[in-house]
Coordinates of C-alpha atoms in Angstrom, one line a residue:
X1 CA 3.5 -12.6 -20.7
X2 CA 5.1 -9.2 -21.0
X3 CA 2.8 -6.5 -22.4
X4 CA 5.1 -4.1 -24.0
X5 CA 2.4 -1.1 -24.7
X6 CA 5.1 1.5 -26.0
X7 CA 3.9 4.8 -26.7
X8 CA 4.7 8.6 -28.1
X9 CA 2.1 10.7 -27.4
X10 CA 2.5 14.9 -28.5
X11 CA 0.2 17.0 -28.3
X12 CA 1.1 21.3 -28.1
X13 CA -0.8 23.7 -26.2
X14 CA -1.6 27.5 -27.9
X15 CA -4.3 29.0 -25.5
X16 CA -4.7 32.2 -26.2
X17 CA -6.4 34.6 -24.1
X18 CA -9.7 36.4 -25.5
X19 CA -9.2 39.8 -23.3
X20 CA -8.3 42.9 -25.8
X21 CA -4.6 43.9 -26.1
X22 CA -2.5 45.8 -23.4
X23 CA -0.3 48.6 -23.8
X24 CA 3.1 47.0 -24.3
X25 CA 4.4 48.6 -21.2
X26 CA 2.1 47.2 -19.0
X27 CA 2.8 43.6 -16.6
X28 CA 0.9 40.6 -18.3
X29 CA -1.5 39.4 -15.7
X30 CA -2.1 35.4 -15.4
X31 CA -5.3 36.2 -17.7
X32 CA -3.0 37.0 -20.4
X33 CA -0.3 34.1 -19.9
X34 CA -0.6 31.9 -23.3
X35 CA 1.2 28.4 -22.6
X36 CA 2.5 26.8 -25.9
X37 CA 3.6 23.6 -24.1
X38 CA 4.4 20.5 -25.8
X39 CA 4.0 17.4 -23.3
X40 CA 5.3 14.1 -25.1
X41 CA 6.0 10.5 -23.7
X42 CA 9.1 9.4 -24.2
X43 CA 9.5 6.4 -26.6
X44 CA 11.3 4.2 -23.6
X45 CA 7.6 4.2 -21.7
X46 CA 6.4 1.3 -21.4
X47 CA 2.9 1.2 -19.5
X48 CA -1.0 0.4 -19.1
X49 CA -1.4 3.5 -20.0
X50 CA -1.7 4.3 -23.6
X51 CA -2.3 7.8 -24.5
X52 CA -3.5 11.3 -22.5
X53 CA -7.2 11.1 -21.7
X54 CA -9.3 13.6 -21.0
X55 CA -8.8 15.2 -17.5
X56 CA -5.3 14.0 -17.0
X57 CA -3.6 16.8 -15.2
X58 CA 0.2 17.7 -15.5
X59 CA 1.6 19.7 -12.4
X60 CA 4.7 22.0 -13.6
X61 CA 6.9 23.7 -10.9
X62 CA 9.2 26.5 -11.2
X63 CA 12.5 26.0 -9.7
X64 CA 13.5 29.1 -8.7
X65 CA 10.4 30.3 -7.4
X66 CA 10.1 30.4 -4.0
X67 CA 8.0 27.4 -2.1
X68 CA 4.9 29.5 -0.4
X69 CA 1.3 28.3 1.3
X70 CA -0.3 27.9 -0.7
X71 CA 2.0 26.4 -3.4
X72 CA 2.7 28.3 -6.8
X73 CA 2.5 25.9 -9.5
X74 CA 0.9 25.6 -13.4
X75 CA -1.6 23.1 -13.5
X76 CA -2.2 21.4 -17.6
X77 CA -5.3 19.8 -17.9
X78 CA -5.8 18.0 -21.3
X79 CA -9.1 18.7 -22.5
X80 CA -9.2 15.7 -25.2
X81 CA -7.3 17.9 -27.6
X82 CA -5.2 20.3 -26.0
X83 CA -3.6 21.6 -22.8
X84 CA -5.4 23.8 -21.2
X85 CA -2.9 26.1 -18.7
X86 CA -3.9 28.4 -15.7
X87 CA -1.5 29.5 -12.6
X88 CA -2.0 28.5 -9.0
X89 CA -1.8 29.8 -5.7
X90 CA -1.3 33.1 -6.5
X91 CA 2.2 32.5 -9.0
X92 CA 2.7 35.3 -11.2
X93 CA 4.3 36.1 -15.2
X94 CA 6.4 38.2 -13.4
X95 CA 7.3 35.1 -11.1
X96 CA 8.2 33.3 -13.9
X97 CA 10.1 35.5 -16.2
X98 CA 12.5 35.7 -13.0
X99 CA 12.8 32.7 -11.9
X100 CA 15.8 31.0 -14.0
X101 CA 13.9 29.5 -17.0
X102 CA 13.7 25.6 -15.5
X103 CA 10.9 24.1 -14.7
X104 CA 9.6 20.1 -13.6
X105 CA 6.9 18.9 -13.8
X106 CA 5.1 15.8 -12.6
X107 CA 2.0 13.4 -13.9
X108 CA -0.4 11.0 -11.9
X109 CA -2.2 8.7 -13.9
X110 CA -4.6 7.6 -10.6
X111 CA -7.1 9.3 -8.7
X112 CA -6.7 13.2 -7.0
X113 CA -4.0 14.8 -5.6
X114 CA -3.4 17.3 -2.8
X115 CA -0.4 20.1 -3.2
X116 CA 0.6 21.0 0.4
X117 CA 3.6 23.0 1.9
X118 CA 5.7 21.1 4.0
X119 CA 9.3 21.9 5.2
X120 CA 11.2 23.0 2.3
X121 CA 8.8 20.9 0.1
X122 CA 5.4 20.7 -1.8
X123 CA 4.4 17.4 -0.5
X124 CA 1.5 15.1 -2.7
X125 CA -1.0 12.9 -1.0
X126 CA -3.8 11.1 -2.4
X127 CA -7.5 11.8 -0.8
X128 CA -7.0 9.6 2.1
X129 CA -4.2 11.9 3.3
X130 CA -1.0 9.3 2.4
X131 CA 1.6 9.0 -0.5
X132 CA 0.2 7.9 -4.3
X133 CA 1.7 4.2 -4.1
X134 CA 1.9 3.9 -7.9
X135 CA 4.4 5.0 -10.9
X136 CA 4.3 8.6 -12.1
X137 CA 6.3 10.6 -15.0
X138 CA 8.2 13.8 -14.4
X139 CA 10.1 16.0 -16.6
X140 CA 12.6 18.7 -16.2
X141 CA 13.1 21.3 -18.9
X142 CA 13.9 24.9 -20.1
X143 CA 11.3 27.2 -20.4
X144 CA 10.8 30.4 -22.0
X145 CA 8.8 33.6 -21.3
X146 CA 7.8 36.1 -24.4
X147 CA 6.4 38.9 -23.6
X148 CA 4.3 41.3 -26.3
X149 CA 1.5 44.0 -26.3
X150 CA 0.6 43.2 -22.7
X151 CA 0.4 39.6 -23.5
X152 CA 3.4 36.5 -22.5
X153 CA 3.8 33.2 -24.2
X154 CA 5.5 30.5 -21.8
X155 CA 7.0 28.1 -23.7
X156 CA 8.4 24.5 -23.2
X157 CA 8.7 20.8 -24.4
X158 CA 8.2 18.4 -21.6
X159 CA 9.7 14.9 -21.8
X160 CA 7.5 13.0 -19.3
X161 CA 9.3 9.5 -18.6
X162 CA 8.6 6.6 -15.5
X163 CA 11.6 7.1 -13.5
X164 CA 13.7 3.8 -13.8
X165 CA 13.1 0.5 -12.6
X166 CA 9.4 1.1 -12.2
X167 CA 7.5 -2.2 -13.8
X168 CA 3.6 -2.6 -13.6
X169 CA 1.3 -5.5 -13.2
X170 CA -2.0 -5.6 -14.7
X171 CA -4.9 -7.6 -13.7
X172 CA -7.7 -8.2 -16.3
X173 CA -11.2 -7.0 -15.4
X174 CA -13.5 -9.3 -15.6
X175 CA -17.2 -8.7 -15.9
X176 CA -17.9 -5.7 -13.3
X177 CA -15.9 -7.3 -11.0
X178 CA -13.5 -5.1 -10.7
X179 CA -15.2 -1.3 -10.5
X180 CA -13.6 0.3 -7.0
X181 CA -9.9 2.0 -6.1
X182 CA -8.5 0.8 -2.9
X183 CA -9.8 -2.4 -3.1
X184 CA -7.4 -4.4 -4.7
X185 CA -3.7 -5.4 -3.4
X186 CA -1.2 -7.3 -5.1
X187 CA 2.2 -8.5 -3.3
X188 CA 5.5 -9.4 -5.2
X189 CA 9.0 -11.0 -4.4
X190 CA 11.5 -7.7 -4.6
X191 CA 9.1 -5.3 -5.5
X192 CA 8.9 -1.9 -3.8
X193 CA 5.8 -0.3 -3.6
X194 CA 6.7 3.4 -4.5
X195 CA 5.5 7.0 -4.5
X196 CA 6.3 10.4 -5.6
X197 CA 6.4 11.9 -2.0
X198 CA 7.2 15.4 -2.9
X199 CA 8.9 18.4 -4.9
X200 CA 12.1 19.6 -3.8
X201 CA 13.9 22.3 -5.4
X202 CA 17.7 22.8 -5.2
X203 CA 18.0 18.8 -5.5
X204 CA 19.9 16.7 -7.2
X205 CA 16.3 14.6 -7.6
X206 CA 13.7 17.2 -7.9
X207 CA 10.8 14.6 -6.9
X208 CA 11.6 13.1 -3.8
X209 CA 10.4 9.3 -3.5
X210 CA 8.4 7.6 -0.6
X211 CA 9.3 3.3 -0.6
X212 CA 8.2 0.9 1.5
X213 CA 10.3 -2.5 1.9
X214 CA 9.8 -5.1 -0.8
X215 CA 7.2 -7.3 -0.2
X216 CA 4.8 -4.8 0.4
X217 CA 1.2 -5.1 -0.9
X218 CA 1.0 -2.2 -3.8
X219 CA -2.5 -1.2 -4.4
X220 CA -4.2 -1.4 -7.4
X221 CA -5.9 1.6 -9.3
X222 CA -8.8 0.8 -11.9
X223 CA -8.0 2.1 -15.2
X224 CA -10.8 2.7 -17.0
X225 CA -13.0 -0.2 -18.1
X226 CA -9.6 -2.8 -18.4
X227 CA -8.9 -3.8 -15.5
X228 CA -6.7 -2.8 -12.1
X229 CA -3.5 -1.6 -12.0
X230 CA -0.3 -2.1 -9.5
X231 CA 3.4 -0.4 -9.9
X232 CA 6.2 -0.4 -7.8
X233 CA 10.0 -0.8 -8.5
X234 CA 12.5 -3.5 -8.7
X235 CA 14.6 -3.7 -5.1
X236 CA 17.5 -5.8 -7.1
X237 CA 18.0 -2.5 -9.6
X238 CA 19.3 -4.7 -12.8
X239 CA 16.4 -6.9 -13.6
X240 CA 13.7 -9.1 -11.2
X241 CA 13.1 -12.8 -11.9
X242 CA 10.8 -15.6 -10.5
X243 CA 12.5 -17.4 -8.1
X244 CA 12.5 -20.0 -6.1
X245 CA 9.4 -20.5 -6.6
X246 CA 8.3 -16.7 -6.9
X247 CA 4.9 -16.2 -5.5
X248 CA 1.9 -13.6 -5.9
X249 CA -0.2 -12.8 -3.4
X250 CA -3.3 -11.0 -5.0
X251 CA -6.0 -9.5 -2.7
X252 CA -9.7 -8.5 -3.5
X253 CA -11.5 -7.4 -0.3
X254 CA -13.9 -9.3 1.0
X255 CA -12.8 -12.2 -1.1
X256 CA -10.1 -14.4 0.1
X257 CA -6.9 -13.8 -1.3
X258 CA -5.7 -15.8 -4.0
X259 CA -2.4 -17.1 -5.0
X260 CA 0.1 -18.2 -8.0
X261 CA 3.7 -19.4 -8.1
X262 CA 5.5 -18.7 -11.4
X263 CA 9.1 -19.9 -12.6
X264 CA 11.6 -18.9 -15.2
X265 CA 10.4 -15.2 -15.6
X266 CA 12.5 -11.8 -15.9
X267 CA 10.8 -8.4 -15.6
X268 CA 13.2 -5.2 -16.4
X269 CA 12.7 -1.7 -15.8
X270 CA 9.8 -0.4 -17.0
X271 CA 8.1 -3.9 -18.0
X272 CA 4.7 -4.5 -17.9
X273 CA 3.2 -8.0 -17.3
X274 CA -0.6 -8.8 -17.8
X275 CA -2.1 -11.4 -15.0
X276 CA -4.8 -13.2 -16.9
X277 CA -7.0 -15.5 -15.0
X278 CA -6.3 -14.4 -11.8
X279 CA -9.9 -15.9 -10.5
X280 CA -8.6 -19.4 -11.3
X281 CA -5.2 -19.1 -8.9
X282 CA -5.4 -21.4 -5.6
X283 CA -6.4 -19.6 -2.2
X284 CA -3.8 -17.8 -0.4
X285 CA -4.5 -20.0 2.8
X286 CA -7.3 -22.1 3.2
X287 CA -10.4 -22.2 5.4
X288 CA -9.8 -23.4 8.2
X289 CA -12.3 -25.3 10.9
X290 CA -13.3 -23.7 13.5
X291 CA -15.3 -24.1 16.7
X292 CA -18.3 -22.2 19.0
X293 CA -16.6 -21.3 22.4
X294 CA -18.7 -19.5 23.8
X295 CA -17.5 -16.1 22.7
X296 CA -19.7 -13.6 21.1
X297 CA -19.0 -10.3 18.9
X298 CA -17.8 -8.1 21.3
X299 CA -18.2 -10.5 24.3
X300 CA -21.5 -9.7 24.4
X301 CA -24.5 -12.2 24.0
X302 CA -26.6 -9.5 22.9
X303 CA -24.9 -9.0 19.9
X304 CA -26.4 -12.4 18.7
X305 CA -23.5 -13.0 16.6
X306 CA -21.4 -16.4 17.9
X307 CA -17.7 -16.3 17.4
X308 CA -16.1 -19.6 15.5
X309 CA -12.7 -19.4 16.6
X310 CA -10.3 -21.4 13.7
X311 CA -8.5 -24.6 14.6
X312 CA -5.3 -22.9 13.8
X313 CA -2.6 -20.0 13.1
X314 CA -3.7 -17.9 10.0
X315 CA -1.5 -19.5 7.5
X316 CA -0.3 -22.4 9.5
X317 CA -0.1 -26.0 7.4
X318 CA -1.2 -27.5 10.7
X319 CA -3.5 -27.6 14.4
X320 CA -1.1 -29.8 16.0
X321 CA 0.8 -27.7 18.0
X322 CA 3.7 -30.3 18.6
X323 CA 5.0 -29.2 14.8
X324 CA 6.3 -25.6 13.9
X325 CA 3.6 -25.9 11.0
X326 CA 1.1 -24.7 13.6
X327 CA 3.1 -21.5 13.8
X328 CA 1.4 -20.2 10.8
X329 CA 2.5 -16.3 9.4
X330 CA 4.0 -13.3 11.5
X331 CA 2.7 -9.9 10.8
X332 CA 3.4 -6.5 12.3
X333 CA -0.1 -5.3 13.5
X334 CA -2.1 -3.8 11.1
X335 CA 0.3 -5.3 7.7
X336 CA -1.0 -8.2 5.7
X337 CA 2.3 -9.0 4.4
X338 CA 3.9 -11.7 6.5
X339 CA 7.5 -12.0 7.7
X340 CA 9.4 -14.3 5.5
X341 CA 11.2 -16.7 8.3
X342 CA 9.1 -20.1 8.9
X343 CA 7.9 -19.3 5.3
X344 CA 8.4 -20.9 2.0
X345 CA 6.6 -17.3 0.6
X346 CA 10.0 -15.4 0.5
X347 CA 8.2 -11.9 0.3
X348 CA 11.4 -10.0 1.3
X349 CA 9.6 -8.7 4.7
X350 CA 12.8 -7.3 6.8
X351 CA 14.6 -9.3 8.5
X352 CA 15.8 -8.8 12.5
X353 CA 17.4 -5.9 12.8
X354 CA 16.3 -3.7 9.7
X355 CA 14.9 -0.9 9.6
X356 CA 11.1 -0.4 10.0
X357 CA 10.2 1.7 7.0
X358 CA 7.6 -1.5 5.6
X359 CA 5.4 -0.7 7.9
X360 CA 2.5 0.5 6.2
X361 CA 0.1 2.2 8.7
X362 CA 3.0 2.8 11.4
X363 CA 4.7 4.6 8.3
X364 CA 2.1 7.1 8.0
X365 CA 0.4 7.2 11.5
X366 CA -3.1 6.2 10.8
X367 CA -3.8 4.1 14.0
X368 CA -3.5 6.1 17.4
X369 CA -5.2 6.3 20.7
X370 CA -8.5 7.9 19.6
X371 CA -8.5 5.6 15.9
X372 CA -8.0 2.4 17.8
X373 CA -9.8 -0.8 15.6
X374 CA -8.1 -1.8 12.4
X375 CA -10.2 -1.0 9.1
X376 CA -11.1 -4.6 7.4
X377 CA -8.2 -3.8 4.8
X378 CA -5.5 -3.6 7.7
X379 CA -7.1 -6.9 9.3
X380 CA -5.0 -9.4 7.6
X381 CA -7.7 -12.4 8.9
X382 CA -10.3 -10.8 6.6
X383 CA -7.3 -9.8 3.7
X384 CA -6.2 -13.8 3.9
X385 CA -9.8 -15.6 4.0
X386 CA -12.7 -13.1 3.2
X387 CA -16.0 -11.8 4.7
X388 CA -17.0 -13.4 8.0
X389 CA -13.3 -13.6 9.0
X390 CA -11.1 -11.6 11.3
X391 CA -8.9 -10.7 13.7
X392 CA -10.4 -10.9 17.4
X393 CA -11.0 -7.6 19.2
X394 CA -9.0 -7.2 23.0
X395 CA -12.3 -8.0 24.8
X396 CA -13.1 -10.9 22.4
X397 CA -9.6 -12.6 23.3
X398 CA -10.3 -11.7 27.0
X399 CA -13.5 -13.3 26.2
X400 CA -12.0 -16.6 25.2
X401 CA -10.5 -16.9 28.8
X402 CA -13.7 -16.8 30.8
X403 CA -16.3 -18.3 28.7
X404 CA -14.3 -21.4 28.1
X405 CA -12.0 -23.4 30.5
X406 CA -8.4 -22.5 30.1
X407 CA -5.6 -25.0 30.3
X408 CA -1.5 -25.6 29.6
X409 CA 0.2 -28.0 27.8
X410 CA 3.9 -28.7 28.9
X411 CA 4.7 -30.9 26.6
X412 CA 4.3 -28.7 23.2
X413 CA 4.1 -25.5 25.1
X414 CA 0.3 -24.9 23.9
X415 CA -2.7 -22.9 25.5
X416 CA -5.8 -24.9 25.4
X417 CA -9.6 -23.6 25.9
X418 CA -12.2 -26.0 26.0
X419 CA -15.9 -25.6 25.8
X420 CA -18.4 -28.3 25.9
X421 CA -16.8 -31.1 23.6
X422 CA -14.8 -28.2 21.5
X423 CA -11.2 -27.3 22.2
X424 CA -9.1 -25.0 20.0
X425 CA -4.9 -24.6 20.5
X426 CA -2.6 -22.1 20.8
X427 CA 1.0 -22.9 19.7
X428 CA 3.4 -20.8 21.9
X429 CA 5.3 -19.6 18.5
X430 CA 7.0 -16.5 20.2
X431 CA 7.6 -13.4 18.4
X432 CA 9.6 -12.1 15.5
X433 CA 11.5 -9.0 16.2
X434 CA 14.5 -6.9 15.8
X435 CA 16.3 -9.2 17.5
X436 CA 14.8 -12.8 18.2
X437 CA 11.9 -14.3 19.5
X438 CA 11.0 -16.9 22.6
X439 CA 9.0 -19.6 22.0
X440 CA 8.4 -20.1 25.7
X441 CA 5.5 -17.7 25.0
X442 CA 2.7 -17.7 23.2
X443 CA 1.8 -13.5 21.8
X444 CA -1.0 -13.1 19.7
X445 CA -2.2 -10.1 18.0
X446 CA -6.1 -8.2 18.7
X447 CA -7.3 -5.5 16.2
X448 CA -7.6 -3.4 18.7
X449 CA -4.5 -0.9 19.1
X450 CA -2.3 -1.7 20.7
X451 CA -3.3 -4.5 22.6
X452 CA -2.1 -8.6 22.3
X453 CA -2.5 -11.1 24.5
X454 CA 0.6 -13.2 25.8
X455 CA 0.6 -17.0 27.3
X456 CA 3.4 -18.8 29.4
X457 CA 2.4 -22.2 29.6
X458 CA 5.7 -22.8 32.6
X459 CA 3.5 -19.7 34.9
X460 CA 0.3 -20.7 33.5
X461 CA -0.5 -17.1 32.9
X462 CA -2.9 -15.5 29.9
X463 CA -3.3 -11.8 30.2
X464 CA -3.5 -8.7 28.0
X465 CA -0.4 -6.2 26.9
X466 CA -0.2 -3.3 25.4
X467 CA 2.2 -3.3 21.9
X468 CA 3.5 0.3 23.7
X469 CA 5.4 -1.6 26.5
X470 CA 8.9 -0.9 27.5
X471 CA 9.3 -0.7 23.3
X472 CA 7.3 -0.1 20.7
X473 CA 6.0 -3.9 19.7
X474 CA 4.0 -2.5 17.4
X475 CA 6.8 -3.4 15.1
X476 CA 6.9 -7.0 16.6
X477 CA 5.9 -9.5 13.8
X478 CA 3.1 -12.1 15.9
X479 CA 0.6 -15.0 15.1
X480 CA -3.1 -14.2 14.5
X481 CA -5.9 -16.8 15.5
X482 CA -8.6 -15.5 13.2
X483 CA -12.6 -16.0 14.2
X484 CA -15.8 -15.9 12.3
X485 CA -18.7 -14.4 12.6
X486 CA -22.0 -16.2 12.8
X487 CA -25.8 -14.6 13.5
X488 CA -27.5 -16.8 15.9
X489 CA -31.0 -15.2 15.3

């Protein structure tokens, strides 16, 4: 159901400085800067969040002052009462007196955030380096700079407001079950996951936005003893409905993901929708079988841990590799949201020929030649069915192709390894890409960047390929064959 906590918070700021008056012709130094700011929410805020806590830090930027390293900017910190004001990196009273009385200022209602130069912009990153995907407020007002007996008031009422078409979903806590950030992931048809990328005077938009496609998983941010939190905005701009079924993809990690299809709802901008009983939703995809073949964790016996390779595609309906229900879900490597075609999840992943900006980790360069293994929250096995499960590494893959016999299927286009009286299948489901994909071959993904392994059942040929060849197929949307670990001790 829709939550509609609506709130006007005010609370004004007089911090007056305890040094002893100044001759009246003498500068005001930062040390003698009173701020008499009033920071309200605006009455069309609908959110979680329900009032200013303490710690909750407004950034305020000038917009005529010039961009420097390290940034100039006022940092408000609410103290449980009032807002307490200082100046940083190095901005002055006389800075602000000159520089055309407008100011903007921006709120975060999740975690830390890092101020940096960058280009012509102060760009904001959370602690792991990349964009805050969740909503923020931001204000832009007139300001005001008394100065008196060596001391300057700076004064201003700042409207804080979600930008438009933001909604929120909130997930219940339950117990201590959910106590972590960066744990929890939530996908939605048409929603955007968003950020507030950056400031950038002398715009039309002061606060420049980061969006990744809709579809996306947003990530969910613990508010304080509730529950988890996940924003992004509506792609269709009027209002977002349910359709078709409409499905939610929610993601604890180390847990298998679980699942819900709703009809007959509407969200509008700046809705907020409670998810009760999320524990009780069906499993994403289920468990699949899966068979000893001779591989072990890093194809090396003295690891003592066997590999169970699964009977089938992650999110395929079916082994038999005859059907297109064997094909199971395409991701780009490293994303956990799959493409939509061969589908019914209609998660609005691009479609050929779009641009690329969904994809996540490609997005903002994490994976590279000397970070090369996928993190368990990039490894969509483990996102999809939980501990034990994941994507194979290159050498485990290679692995599969000398410890068990190897054969071709003409007649469904399969690969099929055999060990003992086990044999697993892989469907020769092709690729998605920009432009189309061939289901002559058989590519399937490794967590290890930026290597898949292809099959052509015609030439009979298995062998390894790096995602950098001839074009970046990083971008390429593949199968995944997940494993499971099991100690042998």
């Amino acid at each position: 159901m829709i939550n509609t906590h609506i709130f006007i918070c005010a609370f004004v700021l007089l911090v007056f400085s305890a040094c002893s008056p100044l001759a009246t012709d003498q500068e005001p130094s930062a040390d003698n800067l009173v701020f008499n700011i009033r920071v309200n929410y605006d009455s069309d805020t609908k959110a979680v969040k329900t009032g200013w806590v303490t710690g909750d830090v407004v950034y305020a930027f000038f917009n005529n002052v010039e961009l420097s390293d390290p940034p100039k900017y006022a940092r408000l910190t609410f103290d449980g009462t009032n807002w307490m004001g200082s100046l940083q990196g190095g901005l002055t009273v006389s800075d602000l007196a000159a520089s055309g009385k407008t100011m903007s200022a921006v709120f975060f209602p999740f975690g830390s955030v890092n101020i940096t130069k960058t280009a012509l912009t102060y760009k904001f990153t959370g602690d792991n380096g990349l964009p805050i995907y969740t909503y923020y407020l931001s204000a832009t007002a007139d300001y005001t700079v008394d100065k008196e007996n060596g001391l300057a008031t700076l004064s201003a009422t700042l409207n804080m407001k979600i930008p438009e078409y933001y909604v929120q979903f909130f997930v219940d806590k339950s117990g201590e079950k959910y106590n972590n950030d960066f744990t929890y992931r939530l996908i939605a048809h048409d929603i955007r996951p968003t950020a507030c990328l950056a400031y950038h005077p002398g715009t039309t938009d002061l606060f420049d936005e980061d969006q990744l496609d809709p579809g996306q998983p947003m990530w969910g941010y613990v508010y304080n003893d509730e529950g988890v939190a996940f924003s992004g905005k509506i792609y269709s701009i009027v209002s977002w409905k349910y359709v078709n079924p409409h499905r939610l993809v929610f993601f604890e990690l180390g847990s298998p993901a679980l699942t819900k299809v709703f009809t007959n709802k509407t969200m509008t901008s700046h809705a907020s929708v409670k998810l009760k009983n999320v524990s009780s939703w069906e499993r994403a995809v289920p468990e699949p079988k899966a068979s000893f073949m001779g591989v072990y964790k890093d194809d090396k016996s003295s690891t003592n841990i066997k590999l169970y390779w699964a009977d089938r595609n992650l999110g395929a309906t079916s082994a038999d590799c005859s059907s297109t229900d064997s094909y199971g879900f395409f991701f780009a490597w490293g994303e956990i949201s799959p493409d939509k075609r061969n589908t019914d999840w209609d998660l609005n992943s691009p479609y050929p020929g779009e641009t690329y900006w969904y994809w996540y980790w490609g997005h903002n360069n994490k994976y590279n030649s000397t970070y090369n293994s996928l993190e368990p929250q990039d490894d969509a096995a483990f996102a999809y069915l939980g501990d034990g499960w994941r994507m194979p590494t290159a050498s485990e893959l290679q692995g599969l192709k000398y410890r068990a016999s190897i054969s071709f299927v003409e007649t469904d286009k399969s690969c099929k390894f055999t060990r003992s009286s086990s044999s697993v299948y892989f469907p020769s489901a092709g690729t998605r890409n920009q432009y189309t994909y061939d289901t002559n071959y058989g590519h399937y993904w490794t967590s290890t960047y930026p290597y898949y392994y292809t099959f052509h059942s015609a030439s009979q040929t298995y062998e390894r390929r790096s995602g950098t060849e001839l074009s970046n197929k990083m971008f390429w949307r593949m199968p995944i064959r997940p494993i499971k670990e099991v100690a042998s001790y």
